[in-house]
Amino acid sequence: MKNQLFLLICCVAVLFTTFSCMVPQNDNTIQNNPPNVPSSPSPVDGATNLSRYNVILSWECSDPDFDPLTYEVYFGTDPTPTNLATITTQKSYSLGTLNLGTTYYWKIVAKDDKGAKTSGPVWRFTTTSCPLCP
């Protein structure tokens, strides 16, 4: 009887050891989330009669993982802006003197330092057609 009990305990120990080694191990891989969608544009989307001087584009954007971000600023008169105006770490971009009575389109693509990126919507504004207005 003692031998059978000893054999049973040994079998249970072997089974426990075997299956405990088969538990999946955590590979400690951290998922990277892409940046949030750029928002809160200034000038506001659809703004009209803006001065053609000293227009500053600005926006809000953050990363859910708190990764540092860079921003690609696309700007131009095409409704689907593909002209890369600058790449910056700031949440603003100062434009030079613009044309009178012209509609401009712009968008921001946010990128984190791990390669994830998020494209924002296309925003637009129109400058004043008044040549004497500041």
mmCIF file of N, CA and C in Angstrom, residues 24-32:
data_model
loop_
_atom_site.group_PDB
_atom_site.id
_atom_site.type_symbol
_atom_site.label_atom_id
_atom_site.label_comp_id
_atom_site.label_asym_id
_atom_site.label_seq_id
_atom_site.Cartn_x
_atom_site.Cartn_y
_atom_site.Cartn_z
ATOM 1 N N PRO A 24 1.890 29.390 -20.888
ATOM 2 C CA PRO A 24 2.452 30.400 -21.795
ATOM 3 C C PRO A 24 3.147 31.509 -21.007
ATOM 4 N N GLN A 25 4.272 31.898 -21.511
ATOM 5 C CA GLN A 25 5.038 32.948 -20.863
ATOM 6 C C GLN A 25 4.692 34.292 -21.494
ATOM 7 N N ASN A 26 4.642 35.329 -20.675
ATOM 8 C CA ASN A 26 4.396 36.682 -21.155
ATOM 9 C C ASN A 26 5.669 37.173 -21.834
ATOM 10 N N ASP A 27 5.551 37.604 -23.093
ATOM 11 C CA ASP A 27 6.743 38.058 -23.812
ATOM 12 C C ASP A 27 7.063 39.525 -23.543
ATOM 13 N N ASN A 28 6.296 40.145 -22.647
ATOM 14 C CA ASN A 28 6.516 41.538 -22.248
ATOM 15 C C ASN A 28 6.500 42.510 -23.424
ATOM 16 N N THR A 29 5.811 42.165 -24.493
ATOM 17 C CA THR A 29 5.675 43.069 -25.623
ATOM 18 C C THR A 29 4.651 44.141 -25.269
ATOM 19 N N ILE A 30 5.049 45.374 -25.421
ATOM 20 C CA ILE A 30 4.147 46.489 -25.129
ATOM 21 C C ILE A 30 3.552 46.966 -26.437
ATOM 22 N N GLN A 31 2.241 47.029 -26.482
ATOM 23 C CA GLN A 31 1.555 47.511 -27.673
ATOM 24 C C GLN A 31 1.719 49.026 -27.771
ATOM 25 N N ASN A 32 1.957 49.506 -28.974
ATOM 26 C CA ASN A 32 2.034 50.942 -29.208
ATOM 27 C C ASN A 32 0.730 51.402 -29.835
#
